[in-house]
mmCIF file of C-alpha atoms in Angstrom:
data_model
loop_
_atom_site.group_PDB
_atom_site.id
_atom_site.type_symbol
_atom_site.label_atom_id
_atom_site.label_comp_id
_atom_site.label_asym_id
_atom_site.label_seq_id
_atom_site.Cartn_x
_atom_site.Cartn_y
_atom_site.Cartn_z
ATOM 1 C CA MET J 23 129.082 117.569 94.672
ATOM 2 C CA LYS J 24 129.635 114.288 92.901
ATOM 3 C CA LYS J 25 127.044 112.863 90.548
ATOM 4 C CA LYS J 26 126.827 109.770 92.783
ATOM 5 C CA GLU J 27 125.971 111.938 95.804
ATOM 6 C CA ILE J 28 123.297 113.833 93.861
ATOM 7 C CA ILE J 29 121.717 110.563 92.725
ATOM 8 C CA GLY J 30 121.823 109.216 96.295
ATOM 9 C CA SER J 31 120.116 112.303 97.714
ATOM 10 C CA ALA J 32 117.525 112.303 94.937
ATOM 11 C CA ALA J 33 116.818 108.611 95.491
ATOM 12 C CA THR J 34 116.361 109.192 99.219
ATOM 13 C CA ILE J 35 113.993 112.091 98.587
ATOM 14 C CA GLY J 36 112.071 110.021 96.018
ATOM 15 C CA THR J 37 111.768 107.092 98.408
ATOM 16 C CA GLY J 38 110.507 109.314 101.208
ATOM 17 C CA THR J 39 107.991 110.954 98.894
ATOM 18 C CA ALA J 40 106.717 107.575 97.726
ATOM 19 C CA ILE J 41 106.305 106.421 101.325
ATOM 20 C CA SER J 42 104.490 109.631 102.279
ATOM 21 C CA VAL J 43 102.132 109.520 99.324
ATOM 22 C CA GLY J 44 101.474 105.809 98.856
ATOM 23 C CA GLY J 45 102.540 104.166 102.079
ATOM 24 C CA GLN J 46 99.110 104.047 103.684
ATOM 25 C CA THR J 47 97.509 102.578 100.581
ATOM 26 C CA ALA J 48 100.282 100.001 100.296
ATOM 27 C CA ALA J 49 99.946 99.043 103.969
ATOM 28 C CA MET J 50 96.194 98.558 103.627
ATOM 29 C CA GLY J 51 96.755 96.572 100.427
ATOM 30 C CA ILE J 52 99.181 94.266 102.204
ATOM 31 C CA ALA J 53 96.781 93.856 105.114
ATOM 32 C CA THR J 54 93.821 93.038 102.883
ATOM 33 C CA THR J 55 95.841 90.671 100.704
ATOM 34 C CA PHE J 56 97.719 88.721 103.366
ATOM 35 C CA GLY J 57 95.861 89.448 106.609
ATOM 36 C CA THR J 58 93.428 87.360 108.561
ATOM 37 C CA ALA J 59 90.640 88.816 110.685
ATOM 38 C CA SER J 60 90.351 87.846 114.354
ATOM 39 C CA THR J 61 87.531 85.509 113.334
ATOM 40 C CA GLY J 62 89.962 83.519 111.179
ATOM 41 C CA THR J 63 88.458 84.808 107.940
ATOM 42 C CA ALA J 64 90.840 86.055 105.252
ATOM 43 C CA ILE J 65 90.473 89.832 105.014
ATOM 44 C CA SER J 66 90.528 89.548 101.213
ATOM 45 C CA THR J 67 87.130 87.819 101.379
ATOM 46 C CA LEU J 68 85.555 90.629 103.396
ATOM 47 C CA SER J 69 84.123 93.843 101.984
ATOM 48 C CA GLY J 70 83.168 97.327 103.095
ATOM 49 C CA ALA J 71 83.527 98.377 106.713
ATOM 50 C CA ALA J 72 84.300 94.835 107.845
ATOM 51 C CA ALA J 73 87.329 94.672 105.549
ATOM 52 C CA THR J 74 88.532 98.137 106.547
ATOM 53 C CA ASN J 75 88.159 97.454 110.252
ATOM 54 C CA ALA J 76 89.822 94.039 110.027
ATOM 55 C CA ALA J 77 92.728 95.409 107.983
ATOM 56 C CA THR J 78 93.212 98.310 110.387
ATOM 57 C CA ALA J 79 93.172 95.951 113.370
ATOM 58 C CA TRP J 80 95.602 93.603 111.569
ATOM 59 C CA LEU J 81 98.028 96.508 111.080
ATOM 60 C CA GLY J 82 97.687 97.178 114.815
ATOM 61 C CA GLY J 83 98.813 93.685 115.705
ATOM 62 C CA GLY J 84 95.409 92.051 115.795
ATOM 63 C CA ALA J 85 92.155 92.557 117.629
ATOM 64 C CA LEU J 86 92.181 93.708 121.245
ATOM 65 C CA ALA J 87 90.444 90.505 122.268
ATOM 66 C CA ALA J 88 93.283 88.506 120.704
ATOM 67 C CA GLY J 89 95.939 90.514 122.546
ATOM 68 C CA GLY J 90 96.778 92.954 119.767
ATOM 69 C CA GLY J 91 96.560 96.704 119.646
ATOM 70 C CA GLY J 92 93.312 96.703 117.698
ATOM 71 C CA MET J 93 92.052 99.401 115.401
ATOM 72 C CA ALA J 94 93.521 102.193 117.538
ATOM 73 C CA ALA J 95 97.045 100.848 117.069
ATOM 74 C CA GLY J 96 96.377 100.228 113.373
ATOM 75 C CA THR J 97 95.165 103.797 112.950
ATOM 76 C CA PHE J 98 98.313 104.985 114.695
ATOM 77 C CA VAL J 99 100.487 102.937 112.328
ATOM 78 C CA LEU J 100 98.670 104.396 109.325
ATOM 79 C CA GLY J 101 99.090 107.903 110.729
ATOM 80 C CA VAL J 102 102.817 107.494 111.286
ATOM 81 C CA ILE J 103 103.608 106.329 107.746
ATOM 82 C CA PRO J 104 103.483 109.811 106.119
ATOM 83 C CA ILE J 105 105.518 111.249 108.986
ATOM 84 C CA VAL J 106 108.241 108.648 108.448
ATOM 85 C CA GLY J 107 108.212 109.432 104.727
ATOM 86 C CA ALA J 108 108.551 113.146 105.425
ATOM 87 C CA GLY J 109 111.465 112.431 107.735
ATOM 88 C CA ILE J 110 113.208 110.481 105.000
ATOM 89 C CA VAL J 111 112.643 113.359 102.561
ATOM 90 C CA ALA J 112 114.062 115.828 105.077
ATOM 91 C CA ALA J 113 117.088 113.618 105.715
ATOM 92 C CA GLY J 114 117.808 113.234 102.012
ATOM 93 C CA ALA J 115 117.450 116.951 101.409
ATOM 94 C CA GLY J 116 119.548 117.804 104.459
ATOM 95 C CA ILE J 117 122.375 115.481 103.448
ATOM 96 C CA GLY J 118 122.291 116.840 99.904
ATOM 97 C CA ILE J 119 122.361 120.462 101.067
ATOM 98 C CA TYR J 120 125.130 119.720 103.570
ATOM 99 C CA LYS J 121 127.326 118.086 100.929
ATOM 100 C CA PHE J 122 126.631 120.882 98.455
ATOM 101 C CA CYS J 123 127.536 123.584 100.985
ATOM 102 C CA LYS J 124 130.629 121.674 102.113
ATOM 103 C CA LYS J 125 131.816 121.419 98.505
ATOM 104 C CA ARG J 126 131.163 125.130 97.881
ATOM 105 C CA LYS J 127 133.069 126.072 101.046
ATOM 106 C CA GLN J 128 136.143 124.133 99.889
ATOM 107 C CA LYS J 129 136.444 126.182 96.679
#
């Protein structure tokens, strides 16, 4: 297996791990920094449950009353992030193992 292929697989695994571990926090950070609540108030000016609920609804496409998916959709998005990260880890590991086994078989 070439050094370039090892680095590529390791980078993919590292990216997937980072998404799994920190993706939800990053998504909420983006929502609270750049999002706007359905009332028109910047989420960054809110605190406590109001900020959490507004950020979750923002991730879901906006409040139900505004035509978005609301907090349920936002919760779904947050729940899917670690699964996507795990899938990326599995893909990187699978590609790395495949290339390693293919190389070993050729010898």
